[in-house]
Coordinates of C-alpha atoms and ligand atoms in Angstrom, one line a residue:
M7 CA -57.2 -11.8 -60.4
T8 CA -56.5 -15.7 -58.8
R9 CA -57.5 -15.2 -55.5
T10 CA -55.6 -17.5 -53.0
A11 CA -51.4 -17.5 -52.9
P12 CA -49.4 -20.4 -54.0
A13 CA -48.2 -22.2 -50.2
G14 CA -44.5 -20.5 -49.3
D15 CA -46.1 -17.3 -50.9
D16 CA -43.3 -17.6 -52.5
H17 CA -41.6 -15.1 -55.6
N18 CA -40.0 -18.0 -57.2
V19 CA -44.1 -18.9 -59.0
V20 CA -43.5 -19.8 -62.7
E21 CA -45.9 -20.5 -64.5
S22 CA -50.2 -21.4 -63.6
P23 CA -52.2 -23.1 -64.9
N24 CA -54.4 -20.3 -65.4
G25 CA -52.7 -17.6 -66.8
D26 CA -53.5 -16.2 -69.6
G27 CA -49.7 -15.1 -71.0
A28 CA -50.5 -11.8 -70.4
G29 CA -47.0 -8.8 -70.0
K30 CA -45.3 -11.1 -72.0
P31 CA -42.5 -9.8 -73.9
G32 CA -45.1 -9.8 -77.6
G33 CA -48.7 -11.2 -76.1
R34 CA -51.7 -9.9 -74.2
P35 CA -50.8 -6.4 -72.2
L36 CA -51.5 -7.3 -68.8
R37 CA -54.1 -4.9 -67.6
V38 CA -53.7 -3.6 -64.4
A39 CA -56.5 -0.5 -62.1
V40 CA -55.2 2.4 -60.1
V41 CA -56.9 3.8 -58.2
G42 CA -55.7 7.1 -56.9
A43 CA -54.0 9.4 -59.3
G44 CA -52.1 11.1 -56.7
P45 CA -48.3 10.5 -55.9
A46 CA -48.5 7.0 -55.2
G47 CA -50.9 5.6 -58.2
V48 CA -48.3 7.1 -60.8
Y49 CA -45.6 6.5 -59.7
A50 CA -47.5 2.5 -59.7
A51 CA -48.7 3.4 -63.2
G52 CA -45.1 4.7 -64.3
A53 CA -43.0 2.4 -62.6
L54 CA -45.5 -0.5 -64.3
L55 CA -44.8 1.9 -67.5
D56 CA -40.9 1.3 -67.1
A57 CA -40.7 -2.4 -66.6
Q58 CA -42.0 -2.8 -70.6
T59 CA -43.4 -5.4 -70.7
P60 CA -46.8 -4.5 -72.3
V61 CA -48.8 -3.3 -70.2
S62 CA -52.8 -1.2 -70.1
V63 CA -53.0 0.4 -67.3
D64 CA -56.4 2.3 -66.1
V65 CA -55.6 5.1 -63.5
I66 CA -59.4 5.4 -62.0
E67 CA -59.1 8.5 -59.4
A68 CA -63.0 10.6 -57.5
L69 CA -62.2 13.3 -58.4
P70 CA -62.0 15.4 -62.3
A71 CA -58.3 16.6 -61.7
P72 CA -55.6 14.3 -61.5
Y73 CA -52.5 14.5 -58.7
G74 CA -53.9 14.3 -56.0
L75 CA -52.0 15.5 -52.7
V76 CA -49.1 17.2 -55.6
R77 CA -52.0 19.9 -55.8
Y78 CA -54.7 19.4 -52.9
G79 CA -51.9 19.4 -50.5
V80 CA -49.2 20.8 -50.9
A81 CA -49.5 24.4 -49.3
P82 CA -49.7 27.3 -52.9
D83 CA -45.8 28.3 -51.9
H84 CA -43.9 25.7 -53.0
P85 CA -44.6 25.4 -56.6
K86 CA -41.5 23.6 -56.9
I87 CA -42.8 20.6 -55.0
K88 CA -46.0 20.9 -56.9
S89 CA -43.9 20.5 -60.4
V90 CA -43.6 17.3 -59.9
S91 CA -47.3 17.4 -61.4
T92 CA -45.0 18.0 -64.9
V93 CA -42.9 14.4 -64.7
M94 CA -47.1 12.8 -63.6
A95 CA -49.3 14.4 -66.5
R96 CA -45.8 12.0 -68.9
I97 CA -47.1 9.2 -67.4
L98 CA -50.4 10.1 -67.1
A99 CA -50.8 11.1 -70.7
S100 CA -49.2 7.6 -71.8
P101 CA -50.6 5.5 -74.8
D102 CA -50.9 3.4 -72.4
V103 CA -52.1 4.5 -69.5
R104 CA -55.7 5.6 -69.8
F105 CA -57.1 8.8 -67.0
L106 CA -61.0 7.3 -65.9
G107 CA -61.4 10.6 -63.1
N108 CA -64.7 11.5 -61.4
V109 CA -64.7 7.2 -60.7
T110 CA -64.8 6.6 -57.3
Y111 CA -63.6 2.2 -56.5
G112 CA -67.0 1.4 -54.2
V113 CA -69.0 3.0 -55.7
D114 CA -69.1 3.7 -59.1
L115 CA -67.2 0.7 -60.2
T116 CA -67.0 -1.8 -57.2
A117 CA -63.9 -4.8 -56.6
D118 CA -66.0 -7.4 -58.0
D119 CA -66.0 -5.5 -61.6
L120 CA -62.5 -4.9 -60.7
R121 CA -62.3 -8.5 -61.1
R122 CA -64.3 -9.0 -63.9
H123 CA -61.9 -6.3 -66.5
Y124 CA -58.8 -6.3 -65.0
H125 CA -56.2 -8.4 -64.3
A126 CA -55.1 -6.3 -61.2
V127 CA -55.8 -3.4 -58.7
I128 CA -53.2 -1.2 -56.6
H129 CA -55.0 0.8 -54.5
A130 CA -53.1 4.3 -54.4
I131 CA -55.6 6.0 -52.3
G132 CA -53.9 7.8 -49.9
S133 CA -54.2 8.6 -45.4
P134 CA -57.3 11.0 -46.2
N135 CA -58.9 10.5 -42.4
E136 CA -57.8 13.3 -39.4
R137 CA -56.3 12.0 -35.7
S138 CA -57.9 13.0 -33.5
L139 CA -55.8 15.0 -30.0
A140 CA -58.7 13.2 -27.6
V141 CA -58.6 16.6 -25.5
P142 CA -61.4 19.0 -23.7
G143 CA -62.9 21.7 -26.1
E144 CA -62.1 19.8 -29.4
H145 CA -64.7 19.8 -31.2
L146 CA -65.1 24.5 -30.5
E147 CA -65.1 26.5 -33.1
G148 CA -62.4 27.6 -33.8
S149 CA -60.7 24.3 -33.9
F150 CA -59.9 22.8 -37.4
A151 CA -57.8 19.4 -38.0
A152 CA -55.8 20.3 -40.5
A153 CA -56.7 19.5 -43.1
D154 CA -59.7 20.6 -43.8
F155 CA -57.3 24.3 -43.4
V156 CA -54.7 22.2 -46.4
A157 CA -57.7 21.3 -48.7
W158 CA -59.7 24.9 -47.7
Y159 CA -56.9 26.8 -49.5
N160 CA -55.7 24.4 -51.8
G161 CA -59.0 24.8 -53.7
H162 CA -59.4 21.3 -53.1
P163 CA -63.7 20.9 -54.1
H164 CA -65.3 18.8 -50.9
A165 CA -63.5 21.6 -48.6
V166 CA -65.5 23.6 -46.3
P167 CA -65.0 27.1 -46.1
R168 CA -64.6 28.0 -42.3
R169 CA -63.2 30.6 -40.4
F170 CA -59.6 29.9 -40.5
L171 CA -57.9 33.4 -41.1
Q172 CA -59.4 35.1 -38.6
A173 CA -57.3 34.5 -35.2
R174 CA -54.7 36.5 -33.8
Q175 CA -53.4 34.3 -31.9
A176 CA -53.6 30.2 -33.5
V177 CA -51.4 27.3 -31.4
V178 CA -50.5 25.0 -34.0
V179 CA -50.5 20.9 -32.8
G180 CA -47.8 18.2 -33.9
A181 CA -43.5 18.8 -35.2
G182 CA -44.7 17.5 -38.5
N183 CA -44.2 20.0 -42.2
V184 CA -47.6 19.5 -42.0
A185 CA -48.1 21.9 -38.8
L186 CA -44.8 23.4 -40.1
D187 CA -46.7 24.7 -43.2
V188 CA -49.6 25.6 -41.1
A189 CA -47.6 28.1 -39.1
R190 CA -45.8 29.5 -42.2
M191 CA -48.9 29.4 -44.5
L192 CA -50.7 31.3 -41.5
V193 CA -48.5 34.2 -40.6
T194 CA -47.9 34.7 -44.6
D195 CA -48.2 38.0 -46.0
A196 CA -50.8 37.9 -48.7
E197 CA -48.9 39.4 -51.2
A198 CA -46.9 36.9 -50.3
L199 CA -49.0 34.5 -51.8
V200 CA -51.1 36.8 -54.9
A201 CA -48.7 35.4 -57.4
T202 CA -49.2 31.7 -56.3
D203 CA -52.5 28.9 -57.4
L204 CA -53.9 30.8 -53.5
P205 CA -57.7 30.6 -55.0
D206 CA -59.4 33.7 -54.9
H207 CA -61.5 33.4 -52.3
A208 CA -58.4 31.9 -50.1
L209 CA -56.9 34.9 -51.0
E210 CA -59.2 37.5 -50.1
A211 CA -59.3 35.6 -46.5
W212 CA -55.2 36.3 -46.6
R213 CA -55.7 40.2 -47.3
A214 CA -57.8 40.2 -44.0
A215 CA -56.4 38.5 -42.2
Q216 CA -54.0 39.2 -38.9
A217 CA -52.4 37.0 -36.9
S218 CA -49.8 38.3 -34.8
D219 CA -48.3 34.9 -33.0
V220 CA -49.1 31.2 -34.0
Y221 CA -47.9 28.4 -30.8
L222 CA -46.4 25.7 -32.6
L223 CA -46.7 23.0 -29.9
A224 CA -44.9 19.6 -30.0
R225 CA -45.2 16.7 -27.7
R226 CA -41.0 15.8 -27.5
G227 CA -38.1 18.0 -27.5
P228 CA -36.4 18.9 -31.0
A229 CA -34.5 15.8 -31.5
H230 CA -37.8 14.7 -31.8
A231 CA -39.2 16.3 -34.2
K232 CA -40.4 15.1 -37.6
F233 CA -38.8 18.1 -39.6
T234 CA -37.1 18.6 -42.6
T235 CA -34.8 20.9 -42.0
P236 CA -35.4 22.8 -46.0
E237 CA -38.9 23.5 -45.1
L238 CA -37.5 24.1 -41.1
R239 CA -35.5 26.5 -42.2
E240 CA -37.2 28.3 -45.3
L241 CA -39.3 29.5 -42.2
T242 CA -36.1 32.1 -41.7
A243 CA -37.0 33.7 -45.2
L244 CA -40.3 34.8 -44.2
D245 CA -40.7 39.1 -44.3
G246 CA -42.2 40.2 -40.6
V247 CA -42.0 36.4 -38.6
D248 CA -39.9 36.7 -35.4
L249 CA -38.9 32.9 -34.4
V250 CA -39.1 32.4 -31.3
V251 CA -36.6 29.5 -29.8
D252 CA -35.8 29.1 -26.0
S253 CA -32.4 28.4 -26.0
A254 CA -33.7 26.0 -21.9
D255 CA -35.7 23.9 -24.3
L256 CA -33.3 23.4 -26.6
A257 CA -31.0 21.1 -23.8
L258 CA -31.0 17.1 -25.1
D259 CA -32.3 14.2 -22.9
P260 CA -30.2 11.5 -23.3
A261 CA -32.5 9.6 -26.3
G262 CA -32.3 12.9 -28.5
E263 CA -28.7 12.6 -27.0
E264 CA -29.0 9.8 -29.4
I265 CA -31.3 10.3 -32.0
V266 CA -29.7 13.6 -33.1
E267 CA -26.0 11.6 -32.9
S268 CA -27.4 8.9 -35.4
N269 CA -30.0 10.5 -37.7
R270 CA -28.9 13.3 -39.9
V271 CA -31.9 15.5 -40.5
A272 CA -33.3 15.2 -36.5
R273 CA -29.2 17.1 -35.4
R274 CA -29.3 18.9 -38.7
N275 CA -33.1 20.7 -37.9
V276 CA -31.1 21.1 -34.0
D277 CA -28.8 23.8 -35.5
V278 CA -30.8 24.9 -37.5
L279 CA -33.4 25.7 -34.3
R280 CA -30.0 26.9 -32.4
E281 CA -29.2 29.0 -34.9
W282 CA -33.3 31.1 -34.0
A283 CA -32.9 30.9 -30.0
D284 CA -28.9 32.3 -30.3
R285 CA -30.0 35.3 -32.7
G286 CA -33.0 36.8 -31.1
L287 CA -35.6 38.9 -31.9
T288 CA -36.1 42.0 -34.4
G289 CA -39.4 43.0 -32.9
A290 CA -41.2 42.1 -36.3
P291 CA -45.0 42.1 -36.7
R292 CA -45.4 38.7 -37.0
R293 CA -44.1 35.6 -34.1
I294 CA -43.9 31.6 -34.7
H295 CA -43.5 30.4 -31.0
F296 CA -41.5 27.0 -31.3
R297 CA -42.8 25.3 -27.6
F298 CA -41.3 21.5 -27.1
W299 CA -42.4 18.7 -24.4
T300 CA -44.9 20.8 -24.3
R301 CA -48.7 19.3 -24.8
P302 CA -52.1 20.4 -24.4
I303 CA -54.5 19.0 -22.0
E304 CA -58.0 21.7 -22.7
I305 CA -59.0 23.5 -25.5
L306 CA -61.0 26.7 -23.8
G307 CA -64.4 28.5 -24.9
S308 CA -68.0 28.3 -24.5
E309 CA -68.9 28.2 -27.7
R310 CA -66.0 29.6 -30.3
V311 CA -62.4 28.6 -29.0
E312 CA -60.2 31.7 -26.0
G313 CA -57.3 30.0 -25.2
V314 CA -55.7 26.9 -24.7
V315 CA -54.3 25.3 -21.2
V316 CA -50.8 23.4 -22.2
E317 CA -48.3 21.7 -19.9
R318 CA -45.0 19.9 -19.8
T319 CA -44.2 17.2 -20.6
T320 CA -41.6 14.6 -20.2
I321 CA -39.9 11.1 -20.7
D322 CA -41.0 8.6 -18.2
A323 CA -38.1 5.6 -17.0
E324 CA -40.6 2.4 -18.6
G325 CA -39.8 5.4 -22.4
R326 CA -43.8 7.1 -21.9
L327 CA -44.7 10.1 -22.2
V328 CA -46.4 12.0 -19.3
G329 CA -47.6 15.2 -17.5
A330 CA -44.0 16.7 -16.3
G331 CA -45.9 20.2 -14.0
P332 CA -47.0 23.3 -14.8
T333 CA -49.3 23.9 -16.8
E334 CA -50.1 27.7 -18.8
K335 CA -52.7 28.8 -20.5
L336 CA -52.0 30.7 -23.7
P337 CA -54.3 33.1 -25.7
A338 CA -55.8 31.4 -29.3
Q339 CA -58.6 31.7 -30.9
A340 CA -58.4 28.9 -32.9
V341 CA -56.4 25.5 -33.4
F342 CA -54.9 23.3 -35.7
R343 CA -54.4 19.7 -35.3
A344 CA -50.9 19.1 -37.4
I345 CA -50.8 15.3 -36.5
G346 CA -50.9 13.3 -39.0
Y347 CA -53.2 11.4 -41.2
A348 CA -55.2 7.9 -41.1
G349 CA -56.1 5.8 -43.4
R350 CA -58.9 4.4 -44.3
A351 CA -59.9 1.0 -44.5
L352 CA -61.5 0.6 -48.8
P353 CA -64.6 -2.2 -49.5
G354 CA -63.3 -5.0 -50.1
L355 CA -59.9 -5.1 -49.2
P356 CA -58.6 -5.8 -45.1
F357 CA -57.2 -2.9 -42.9
D358 CA -55.6 -2.6 -39.5
D359 CA -57.2 -0.4 -37.4
A360 CA -53.9 -0.1 -35.0
S361 CA -51.5 1.3 -38.2
G362 CA -55.0 2.8 -40.9
T363 CA -52.8 0.7 -43.2
V364 CA -54.3 -2.0 -45.4
P365 CA -51.7 -5.3 -44.4
N366 CA -49.8 -6.1 -47.1
V367 CA -46.5 -7.8 -47.8
E368 CA -44.0 -6.4 -50.4
G369 CA -47.3 -4.3 -51.9
R370 CA -49.8 -7.8 -52.0
V371 CA -52.7 -6.9 -49.9
V372 CA -52.8 -10.3 -47.9
G373 CA -55.4 -11.6 -46.1
S374 CA -58.5 -11.5 -47.9
D375 CA -58.0 -11.5 -51.5
G376 CA -54.5 -12.7 -51.6
Y377 CA -52.9 -12.2 -54.9
G378 CA -54.0 -9.1 -57.3
T379 CA -54.7 -7.0 -55.6
Y380 CA -52.2 -4.9 -54.4
V381 CA -51.2 -0.5 -52.2
A382 CA -49.0 1.4 -52.4
G383 CA -48.4 5.3 -50.8
W384 CA -49.5 6.2 -47.5
I385 CA -52.3 3.1 -47.3
K386 CA -49.4 0.8 -47.5
R387 CA -47.1 1.8 -45.5
G388 CA -49.0 4.6 -43.3
P389 CA -48.6 8.8 -43.4
T390 CA -44.8 8.8 -43.6
G391 CA -42.4 10.6 -46.0
V392 CA -42.2 12.7 -48.8
I393 CA -43.4 13.0 -52.2
G394 CA -40.3 11.2 -53.9
T395 CA -40.8 8.5 -51.3
N396 CA -44.0 7.0 -53.2
K397 CA -41.1 6.0 -56.6
S398 CA -39.7 3.8 -54.4
D399 CA -42.9 2.8 -52.4
A400 CA -44.6 2.6 -55.4
A401 CA -41.7 0.3 -57.5
E402 CA -41.5 -1.9 -54.5
T403 CA -45.6 -2.8 -54.7
V404 CA -44.9 -3.4 -59.5
R405 CA -41.6 -5.1 -59.1
T406 CA -44.2 -7.7 -56.8
L407 CA -46.8 -7.6 -58.8
L408 CA -44.7 -8.4 -61.8
V409 CA -43.7 -12.1 -60.4
D410 CA -47.4 -12.6 -59.4
A411 CA -48.3 -11.5 -63.1
P412 CA -48.1 -15.9 -64.2
M413 CA -50.6 -16.3 -61.6
F414 CA -52.8 -14.2 -62.7
E415 CA -56.6 -14.8 -63.6
P416 CA -57.5 -13.7 -67.2
P417 CA -60.2 -11.6 -66.5
A418 CA -63.3 -12.1 -67.8
E419 CA -63.6 -8.9 -69.7
P420 CA -60.1 -7.3 -69.9
E421 CA -61.0 -5.0 -73.0
P422 CA -61.1 -1.1 -71.7
E423 CA -63.6 -0.3 -73.4
A424 CA -65.9 -2.8 -71.2
V425 CA -64.7 0.0 -68.4
T426 CA -66.3 2.9 -70.2
D427 CA -69.8 1.5 -71.4
L428 CA -70.1 0.4 -67.7
L429 CA -69.2 3.4 -66.5
E430 CA -72.1 4.9 -69.4
R431 CA -74.3 2.0 -68.4
R432 CA -74.3 3.6 -64.9
G433 CA -74.6 6.8 -66.2
V434 CA -71.2 7.7 -64.0
R435 CA -69.9 11.1 -66.4
Y436 CA -65.8 9.7 -66.3
V437 CA -63.4 12.2 -66.8
G438 CA -60.5 10.8 -69.7
W439 CA -57.1 12.9 -70.1
G440 CA -57.7 14.6 -73.6
Q441 CA -61.2 15.9 -70.7
W442 CA -58.5 16.9 -67.6
L443 CA -56.2 19.0 -70.2
L444 CA -59.7 21.3 -70.9
V445 CA -60.1 21.7 -67.8
D446 CA -55.9 21.8 -67.4
E447 CA -56.1 24.9 -70.3
Y448 CA -59.3 26.5 -68.5
E449 CA -57.8 27.0 -65.7
V450 CA -53.8 28.1 -67.1
A451 CA -55.9 30.6 -69.1
S452 CA -58.6 32.0 -65.7
G453 CA -54.3 32.3 -64.5
T454 CA -52.7 34.2 -67.1
R455 CA -55.3 37.0 -66.7
T456 CA -54.2 37.8 -62.9
G457 CA -51.0 36.8 -63.6
R458 CA -51.3 33.2 -61.6
P459 CA -49.5 30.3 -62.5
R460 CA -53.6 28.8 -62.4
L461 CA -56.6 29.5 -60.7
K462 CA -58.0 26.2 -60.3
V463 CA -61.5 25.4 -60.9
C464 CA -63.2 24.9 -56.7
S465 CA -66.2 22.6 -58.3
I466 CA -66.7 20.0 -59.1
E467 CA -69.9 20.5 -61.3
E468 CA -68.0 23.2 -63.0
M469 CA -64.6 20.9 -63.5
L470 CA -67.2 18.9 -65.6
D471 CA -68.6 21.6 -67.7
I472 CA -65.4 23.0 -68.4
S473 CA -64.1 18.7 -69.4
A474 CA -67.2 17.9 -71.6
G475 CA -66.3 20.6 -74.0
Ligands
NAP28 P1 -46.0 13.3 -39.2 O1 -44.8 13.5 -39.6 O2 -46.0 12.0 -39.0 O3 -46.3 14.4 -37.9 C1 -47.2 14.6 -36.6 C2 -46.5 15.2 -35.9 O4 -47.3 15.5 -35.1 C3 -45.7 14.9 -35.0 O5 -44.7 15.2 -34.7 C4 -46.2 14.0 -33.7 O6 -45.4 13.8 -32.7 C5 -47.3 14.6 -34.0 N1 -48.4 14.3 -32.7 C6 -48.7 12.8 -32.7 N2 -50.1 12.6 -32.6 C7 -50.0 13.6 -31.4 C8 -50.9 14.4 -29.6 N3 -52.8 12.9 -29.4 N4 -50.7 15.5 -29.1 C9 -49.6 16.2 -30.4 N5 -49.0 15.5 -31.3 C10 -49.0 15.0 -32.0 O7 -47.4 13.9 -39.5 P2 -47.6 15.4 -40.9 O8 -46.8 16.9 -40.3 O9 -48.9 14.9 -41.1 O10 -46.3 14.7 -42.4 C11 -47.4 13.6 -42.4 C12 -46.6 13.8 -44.4 O11 -46.0 14.0 -44.9 C13 -44.9 13.2 -44.1 O12 -44.1 13.0 -43.8 C14 -44.3 15.0 -43.9 O13 -43.1 15.2 -44.3 C15 -45.1 15.1 -45.5 N6 -45.0 16.2 -46.0 C16 -44.3 17.1 -46.5 C17 -43.6 17.8 -47.0 C18 -42.8 18.4 -47.3 O14 -42.2 18.0 -48.4 N7 -43.1 20.1 -47.4 C19 -45.2 19.1 -46.0 C20 -46.4 18.8 -45.2 C21 -46.1 16.8 -44.9 P3 -45.1 11.8 -32.0 O15 -43.3 12.2 -33.2 O16 -44.8 12.7 -31.1 O17 -45.5 11.0 -32.9

């Protein structure tokens, strides 16, 4: 990799005297490491393959399993969204792509190692950190980050079992798709999940679950909500669940009117919510209550969550969100924070704390490392968009990389075996694609025995044992 960007930082670069001609038709392959085998990383590998220039891509993943949030973030009752893993598998199975699972960047392979073995690196590690509400009581037992609940019901190997499902009343804070996932899963009957890949430990907990009321708190109005309409509308199909919306909450403020005028998703969301408000209740045993212009100001309880004090909000003359008077105590034994994710700084890369992203221009990392270092996905743009958004995002990064390619310095050890030799010398039990397929087959076979698409192996040790054959 070259370390310095050319003056002017323009894209019309000519071949650098340092370049080794890699990636040129008929030439040596361009060696690229992609860190992260979630949607952004795998789509980046796919975009490199599509470039029709000789490439040799290693997708380095900390877990033994590929697919990132598709496997560990998408809810089990969304099999259609999860099926994008089939497309991802095709990319990872390409002869020009090598999957290296159970390899952690910064631990098993350092930034210096990657410089020695690859022309370029694309970091696609997502936004793994939770965000804080910063209200009293946030750390009581029963107050959860939505991400921890999601990881647990998806069988993530690092998930910590908690009493996620023992509350009759729960508060979900946030008005995005993660909040919808959490609220929907909380009121979903176990029987509706038996044919999904929900792990056995979670299914057992669902069978004993007793949520009757879930309060979804949106700190702004319905037009400002971040839901996507199909995800909102699908709540209509939940069995035994009433959707409680107060029509007074749906009156639009001037900013809301403007959003609804110009944004089709917001307009459709408001339409769906109005339909629900008009429809009234059926007396179903479970309810999701939508509370707009409402935010939590304190979580009550001595050891465990016993309730949540909420206040009404409004937007003041300066456009700031402020408290607007009456407070109310909601009964709750659990609180889920679904207020977005934040990125994490990576060794050897600059980091912008305010946005939680790595500063970049069209995917090229700016600051310390310059050319040869790229980002894609949430660590590049922040935790926004649906899975498909990562395809165009990764394609942009790869376009930038290919423009820069003539400037790359030849890596000292470009042979693919040099990387695996190094991992072996370090005693890293890396999982290749063929080995992952053994885990995949095992999971599908275990699922088939119980009428499910798969039963995930939830421990890293067990995955490694199965992958060893
Ligand atoms: P998100 O879409 O950014 O929503 C976060 C929500 O939390 C917003 O309503 C935000 O309100 C609110 N919030 C933030 N800080 C808050 C605070 N301190 N107090 C109260 N509310 C607060 O994030 P997300 O739901 O985590 O989703 C992340 C991305 O994954 C999104 O792009 C989402 O669409 C995607 N996703 C997609 C699916 C799917 O397609 N099925 C499923 C899950 C996630 P403000 O707007 O006022 O900041």
